[in-house]
Amino acid sequence: MEKSLVLIKPDAMQRGLAGEIVTRLERKGLKIIAMKMLQMDKSLAQRHYAIHKGKAFFDRLVDFITSSPTIAIVFQGKDAVGVIRRTMGETDPVKAQAGTIRGDFGLDIEHNLVHGSDSAENASKEIELFFSTEEIIDYHKDINKWIG
Ligand code: IDP
Ligand code: MG
């Protein structure tokens, strides 16, 4: 089963949308196997977004993601990376389809509410940044035989 890292970003926390976002992903059938609220510092933000270093928006992105607490979650499920990306919608909320998290709740690319890993390989790296192995709890859920 694939894993993906989700971050409920500071704008979603400020707007009281954390529960809504978790609900949408949970209802899809994905299983929460780790979860914590944390205040990201600049060092963690720069490592998490290292791929974007040098881009015009990088400093603003680091300032934004460290501006308020976030909730970090590891979801597990069939094709979790792709399923989460499709549930989130496109990076720019103006272009994201209605019915997606960004499409339903956002208007600004710099305030797009949620992060989801973009590949299984990056998911592993991101999960390691946020969670120790002891914090990831791969428990059995009986209902999964009805979901996949
Ligand atoms: P993603 O979050 O959909 O994976 P990425 O391209 O990985 O999108 O970019 C990471 C974050 O950086 C985005 O979620 C968004 O907040 C911000 N970002 C991406 N592209 C731009 C841009 O062109 N201008 C401003 N911010 C951007
Ligand atoms: Mg990305």
PDB file of C-alpha atoms and ligand atoms in Angstrom:
ATOM      1  CA  MET A   1       0.000   0.000   0.000  1.00  0.00           C
ATOM      2  CA  GLU A   2       1.317   3.441  -0.953  1.00  0.00           C
ATOM      3  CA  LYS A   3       1.978   6.220   1.567  1.00  0.00           C
ATOM      4  CA  SER A   4       1.806   9.990   1.091  1.00  0.00           C
ATOM      5  CA  LEU A   5       2.578  12.998   3.265  1.00  0.00           C
ATOM      6  CA  VAL A   6      -0.183  15.586   3.611  1.00  0.00           C
ATOM      7  CA  LEU A   7       0.248  18.973   5.271  1.00  0.00           C
ATOM      8  CA  ILE A   8      -2.734  21.044   6.348  1.00  0.00           C
ATOM      9  CA  LYS A   9      -1.144  24.411   5.608  1.00  0.00           C
ATOM     10  CA  PRO A  10      -1.323  27.564   7.813  1.00  0.00           C
ATOM     11  CA  ASP A  11      -4.151  29.162   5.787  1.00  0.00           C
ATOM     12  CA  ALA A  12      -6.359  26.095   6.255  1.00  0.00           C
ATOM     13  CA  MET A  13      -5.566  26.064   9.989  1.00  0.00           C
ATOM     14  CA  GLN A  14      -6.420  29.768  10.314  1.00  0.00           C
ATOM     15  CA  ARG A  15      -9.658  29.290   8.364  1.00  0.00           C
ATOM     16  CA  GLY A  16     -10.784  26.269  10.366  1.00  0.00           C
ATOM     17  CA  LEU A  17     -10.647  23.897   7.391  1.00  0.00           C
ATOM     18  CA  ALA A  18      -8.452  21.172   8.925  1.00  0.00           C
ATOM     19  CA  GLY A  19     -11.378  18.904   9.734  1.00  0.00           C
ATOM     20  CA  GLU A  20     -12.932  19.383   6.290  1.00  0.00           C
ATOM     21  CA  ILE A  21      -9.679  18.425   4.557  1.00  0.00           C
ATOM     22  CA  VAL A  22      -9.054  15.380   6.755  1.00  0.00           C
ATOM     23  CA  THR A  23     -12.687  14.310   6.293  1.00  0.00           C
ATOM     24  CA  ARG A  24     -12.458  14.400   2.504  1.00  0.00           C
ATOM     25  CA  LEU A  25      -9.327  12.254   2.461  1.00  0.00           C
ATOM     26  CA  GLU A  26     -10.599   9.881   5.139  1.00  0.00           C
ATOM     27  CA  ARG A  27     -13.941   9.379   3.397  1.00  0.00           C
ATOM     28  CA  LYS A  28     -12.155   8.471   0.179  1.00  0.00           C
ATOM     29  CA  GLY A  29     -10.939   5.398   2.051  1.00  0.00           C
ATOM     30  CA  LEU A  30      -7.391   6.450   2.893  1.00  0.00           C
ATOM     31  CA  LYS A  31      -6.074   5.371   6.277  1.00  0.00           C
ATOM     32  CA  ILE A  32      -4.363   7.776   8.697  1.00  0.00           C
ATOM     33  CA  ILE A  33      -1.210   6.059   9.947  1.00  0.00           C
ATOM     34  CA  ALA A  34       0.483   9.121  11.539  1.00  0.00           C
ATOM     35  CA  MET A  35      -0.655  12.605  12.506  1.00  0.00           C
ATOM     36  CA  LYS A  36       0.680  15.578  14.475  1.00  0.00           C
ATOM     37  CA  MET A  37       0.367  19.341  14.757  1.00  0.00           C
ATOM     38  CA  LEU A  38       3.630  21.211  14.582  1.00  0.00           C
ATOM     39  CA  GLN A  39       5.066  24.654  14.108  1.00  0.00           C
ATOM     40  CA  MET A  40       7.507  24.252  11.200  1.00  0.00           C
ATOM     41  CA  ASP A  41      10.773  26.179  11.522  1.00  0.00           C
ATOM     42  CA  LYS A  42      12.709  27.651   8.598  1.00  0.00           C
ATOM     43  CA  SER A  43      15.174  24.768   8.465  1.00  0.00           C
ATOM     44  CA  LEU A  44      12.425  22.124   8.145  1.00  0.00           C
ATOM     45  CA  ALA A  45      10.550  24.298   5.612  1.00  0.00           C
ATOM     46  CA  GLN A  46      13.669  24.725   3.480  1.00  0.00           C
ATOM     47  CA  ARG A  47      14.333  20.980   3.517  1.00  0.00           C
ATOM     48  CA  HIS A  48      10.708  20.113   2.732  1.00  0.00           C
ATOM     49  CA  TYR A  49      10.626  22.572  -0.196  1.00  0.00           C
ATOM     50  CA  ALA A  50      14.298  22.085  -1.260  1.00  0.00           C
ATOM     51  CA  ILE A  51      13.222  21.292  -4.836  1.00  0.00           C
ATOM     52  CA  HIS A  52      11.880  24.870  -5.171  1.00  0.00           C
ATOM     53  CA  LYS A  53      15.039  26.598  -3.896  1.00  0.00           C
ATOM     54  CA  GLY A  54      16.032  29.421  -6.243  1.00  0.00           C
ATOM     55  CA  LYS A  55      12.506  30.040  -7.534  1.00  0.00           C
ATOM     56  CA  ALA A  56      11.033  33.550  -7.219  1.00  0.00           C
ATOM     57  CA  PHE A  57       8.402  32.412  -4.706  1.00  0.00           C
ATOM     58  CA  PHE A  58      10.712  30.305  -2.500  1.00  0.00           C
ATOM     59  CA  ASP A  59      11.269  32.806   0.331  1.00  0.00           C
ATOM     60  CA  ARG A  60       7.565  33.682   0.479  1.00  0.00           C
ATOM     61  CA  LEU A  61       6.714  29.964   0.509  1.00  0.00           C
ATOM     62  CA  VAL A  62       9.039  29.363   3.490  1.00  0.00           C
ATOM     63  CA  ASP A  63       7.647  32.430   5.305  1.00  0.00           C
ATOM     64  CA  PHE A  64       4.089  31.267   4.678  1.00  0.00           C
ATOM     65  CA  ILE A  65       4.515  27.630   5.727  1.00  0.00           C
ATOM     66  CA  THR A  66       6.223  28.736   8.979  1.00  0.00           C
ATOM     67  CA  SER A  67       3.684  31.500   9.737  1.00  0.00           C
ATOM     68  CA  SER A  68       1.269  29.374  11.784  1.00  0.00           C
ATOM     69  CA  PRO A  69       1.036  25.735  12.871  1.00  0.00           C
ATOM     70  CA  THR A  70       0.427  22.950  10.370  1.00  0.00           C
ATOM     71  CA  ILE A  71      -0.922  19.428  10.752  1.00  0.00           C
ATOM     72  CA  ALA A  72       1.226  16.716   9.176  1.00  0.00           C
ATOM     73  CA  ILE A  73      -0.458  13.443   8.270  1.00  0.00           C
ATOM     74  CA  VAL A  74       0.668  10.206   6.647  1.00  0.00           C
ATOM     75  CA  PHE A  75      -2.129   8.600   4.646  1.00  0.00           C
ATOM     76  CA  GLN A  76      -1.898   5.066   3.322  1.00  0.00           C
ATOM     77  CA  GLY A  77      -3.977   3.449   0.613  1.00  0.00           C
ATOM     78  CA  LYS A  78      -4.109   2.176  -2.954  1.00  0.00           C
ATOM     79  CA  ASP A  79      -2.357   4.761  -5.207  1.00  0.00           C
ATOM     80  CA  ALA A  80      -2.413   7.177  -2.235  1.00  0.00           C
ATOM     81  CA  VAL A  81      -0.107   9.725  -3.924  1.00  0.00           C
ATOM     82  CA  GLY A  82      -2.232  10.100  -7.056  1.00  0.00           C
ATOM     83  CA  VAL A  83      -5.550   9.852  -5.242  1.00  0.00           C
ATOM     84  CA  ILE A  84      -4.539  12.636  -2.836  1.00  0.00           C
ATOM     85  CA  ARG A  85      -3.230  14.860  -5.648  1.00  0.00           C
ATOM     86  CA  ARG A  86      -6.553  14.495  -7.483  1.00  0.00           C
ATOM     87  CA  THR A  87      -8.553  15.141  -4.297  1.00  0.00           C
ATOM     88  CA  MET A  88      -6.471  18.289  -3.653  1.00  0.00           C
ATOM     89  CA  GLY A  89      -6.790  19.641  -7.200  1.00  0.00           C
ATOM     90  CA  GLU A  90      -4.325  21.700  -9.227  1.00  0.00           C
ATOM     91  CA  THR A  91      -1.668  23.837  -7.517  1.00  0.00           C
ATOM     92  CA  ASP A  92      -3.431  27.097  -8.494  1.00  0.00           C
ATOM     93  CA  PRO A  93      -6.856  27.109  -6.780  1.00  0.00           C
ATOM     94  CA  VAL A  94      -8.259  29.351  -9.523  1.00  0.00           C
ATOM     95  CA  LYS A  95      -7.618  26.567 -12.040  1.00  0.00           C
ATOM     96  CA  ALA A  96      -8.452  23.654  -9.723  1.00  0.00           C
ATOM     97  CA  GLN A  97     -11.719  21.919 -10.539  1.00  0.00           C
ATOM     98  CA  ALA A  98     -14.769  22.386  -8.348  1.00  0.00           C
ATOM     99  CA  GLY A  99     -15.140  19.355  -6.131  1.00  0.00           C
ATOM    100  CA  THR A 100     -11.449  19.372  -5.225  1.00  0.00           C
ATOM    101  CA  ILE A 101     -10.148  20.853  -1.946  1.00  0.00           C
ATOM    102  CA  ARG A 102      -8.288  23.703  -3.661  1.00  0.00           C
ATOM    103  CA  GLY A 103     -11.088  24.187  -6.194  1.00  0.00           C
ATOM    104  CA  ASP A 104     -13.719  24.501  -3.492  1.00  0.00           C
ATOM    105  CA  PHE A 105     -11.874  26.584  -0.877  1.00  0.00           C
ATOM    106  CA  GLY A 106      -9.054  28.610  -2.474  1.00  0.00           C
ATOM    107  CA  LEU A 107      -8.359  31.573  -4.772  1.00  0.00           C
ATOM    108  CA  ASP A 108      -4.615  32.187  -4.409  1.00  0.00           C
ATOM    109  CA  ILE A 109      -1.691  29.945  -5.477  1.00  0.00           C
ATOM    110  CA  GLU A 110       0.280  31.010  -2.383  1.00  0.00           C
ATOM    111  CA  HIS A 111      -2.625  30.074  -0.110  1.00  0.00           C
ATOM    112  CA  ASN A 112      -3.652  26.708  -1.495  1.00  0.00           C
ATOM    113  CA  LEU A 113      -4.496  25.029   1.794  1.00  0.00           C
ATOM    114  CA  VAL A 114      -2.875  21.637   1.492  1.00  0.00           C
ATOM    115  CA  HIS A 115       0.301  19.806   0.496  1.00  0.00           C
ATOM    116  CA  GLY A 116       0.427  16.270  -0.873  1.00  0.00           C
ATOM    117  CA  SER A 117       3.535  14.371  -2.016  1.00  0.00           C
ATOM    118  CA  ASP A 118       3.959  14.262  -5.807  1.00  0.00           C
ATOM    119  CA  SER A 119       5.550  10.780  -6.081  1.00  0.00           C
ATOM    120  CA  ALA A 120       6.039   7.699  -3.940  1.00  0.00           C
ATOM    121  CA  GLU A 121       9.772   8.416  -3.838  1.00  0.00           C
ATOM    122  CA  ASN A 122       9.280  11.986  -2.592  1.00  0.00           C
ATOM    123  CA  ALA A 123       6.631  10.751  -0.151  1.00  0.00           C
ATOM    124  CA  SER A 124       9.223   8.515   1.564  1.00  0.00           C
ATOM    125  CA  LYS A 125      11.668  11.426   1.869  1.00  0.00           C
ATOM    126  CA  GLU A 126       8.993  13.825   3.155  1.00  0.00           C
ATOM    127  CA  ILE A 127       7.604  11.324   5.680  1.00  0.00           C
ATOM    128  CA  GLU A 128      11.133  10.899   7.087  1.00  0.00           C
ATOM    129  CA  LEU A 129      11.405  14.662   7.576  1.00  0.00           C
ATOM    130  CA  PHE A 130       8.262  14.812   9.704  1.00  0.00           C
ATOM    131  CA  PHE A 131       7.963  11.458  11.468  1.00  0.00           C
ATOM    132  CA  SER A 132      10.166   8.915  13.216  1.00  0.00           C
ATOM    133  CA  THR A 133       9.443   5.249  12.437  1.00  0.00           C
ATOM    134  CA  GLU A 134       7.868   4.820  15.922  1.00  0.00           C
ATOM    135  CA  GLU A 135       5.317   7.533  15.133  1.00  0.00           C
ATOM    136  CA  ILE A 136       3.945   5.623  12.129  1.00  0.00           C
ATOM    137  CA  ILE A 137       1.349   3.093  13.211  1.00  0.00           C
ATOM    138  CA  ASP A 138       0.265   0.642  10.538  1.00  0.00           C
ATOM    139  CA  TYR A 139      -2.760  -0.873  12.299  1.00  0.00           C
ATOM    140  CA  HIS A 140      -5.351  -3.185  10.814  1.00  0.00           C
ATOM    141  CA  LYS A 141      -8.762  -1.851   9.800  1.00  0.00           C
ATOM    142  CA  ASP A 142     -11.455  -4.451   9.214  1.00  0.00           C
ATOM    143  CA  ILE A 143     -13.340  -2.150   6.869  1.00  0.00           C
ATOM    144  CA  ASN A 144     -10.457  -2.140   4.398  1.00  0.00           C
ATOM    145  CA  LYS A 145     -11.689  -5.364   2.812  1.00  0.00           C
ATOM    146  CA  TRP A 146     -14.660  -3.287   1.611  1.00  0.00           C
ATOM    147  CA  ILE A 147     -12.458  -0.475   0.260  1.00  0.00           C
ATOM    148  CA  GLY A 148      -9.243  -1.898  -1.180  1.00  0.00           C
TER     149      GLY A 148
HETATM  150  P1  IDP B   1       2.037  21.480  -5.279  1.00  0.00           P
HETATM  151  O1  IDP B   1       1.844  22.012  -3.880  1.00  0.00           O
HETATM  152  O2  IDP B   1       0.750  21.395  -6.041  1.00  0.00           O
HETATM  153  O3  IDP B   1       2.822  20.185  -5.313  1.00  0.00           O
HETATM  154  P2  IDP B   1       4.473  22.760  -6.207  1.00  0.00           P
HETATM  155  O4  IDP B   1       4.775  23.073  -7.645  1.00  0.00           O
HETATM  156  O5  IDP B   1       5.217  21.634  -5.587  1.00  0.00           O
HETATM  157  O6  IDP B   1       2.896  22.566  -6.067  1.00  0.00           O
HETATM  158  O7  IDP B   1       4.751  24.092  -5.380  1.00  0.00           O
HETATM  159  C1  IDP B   1       4.815  24.055  -3.971  1.00  0.00           C
HETATM  160  C2  IDP B   1       4.019  25.236  -3.435  1.00  0.00           C
HETATM  161  O8  IDP B   1       4.643  26.453  -3.844  1.00  0.00           O
HETATM  162  C3  IDP B   1       2.598  25.318  -3.996  1.00  0.00           C
HETATM  163  O9  IDP B   1       1.681  24.547  -3.256  1.00  0.00           O
HETATM  164  C4  IDP B   1       2.310  26.793  -3.909  1.00  0.00           C
HETATM  165  O10 IDP B   1       1.881  27.148  -2.591  1.00  0.00           O
HETATM  166  C5  IDP B   1       3.661  27.420  -4.173  1.00  0.00           C
HETATM  167  N1  IDP B   1       3.813  27.780  -5.580  1.00  0.00           N
HETATM  168  C6  IDP B   1       3.971  26.939  -6.638  1.00  0.00           C
HETATM  169  N2  IDP B   1       4.064  27.615  -7.803  1.00  0.00           N
HETATM  170  C7  IDP B   1       3.962  28.922  -7.476  1.00  0.00           C
HETATM  171  C8  IDP B   1       3.986  30.131  -8.256  1.00  0.00           C
HETATM  172  O11 IDP B   1       4.117  30.137  -9.472  1.00  0.00           O
HETATM  173  N3  IDP B   1       3.845  31.296  -7.550  1.00  0.00           N
HETATM  174  C9  IDP B   1       3.700  31.325  -6.193  1.00  0.00           C
HETATM  175  N4  IDP B   1       3.666  30.218  -5.434  1.00  0.00           N
HETATM  176  C10 IDP B   1       3.800  29.040  -6.060  1.00  0.00           C
HETATM  177 MG    MG B   2       4.764  19.793  -4.761  1.00  0.00          MG
END
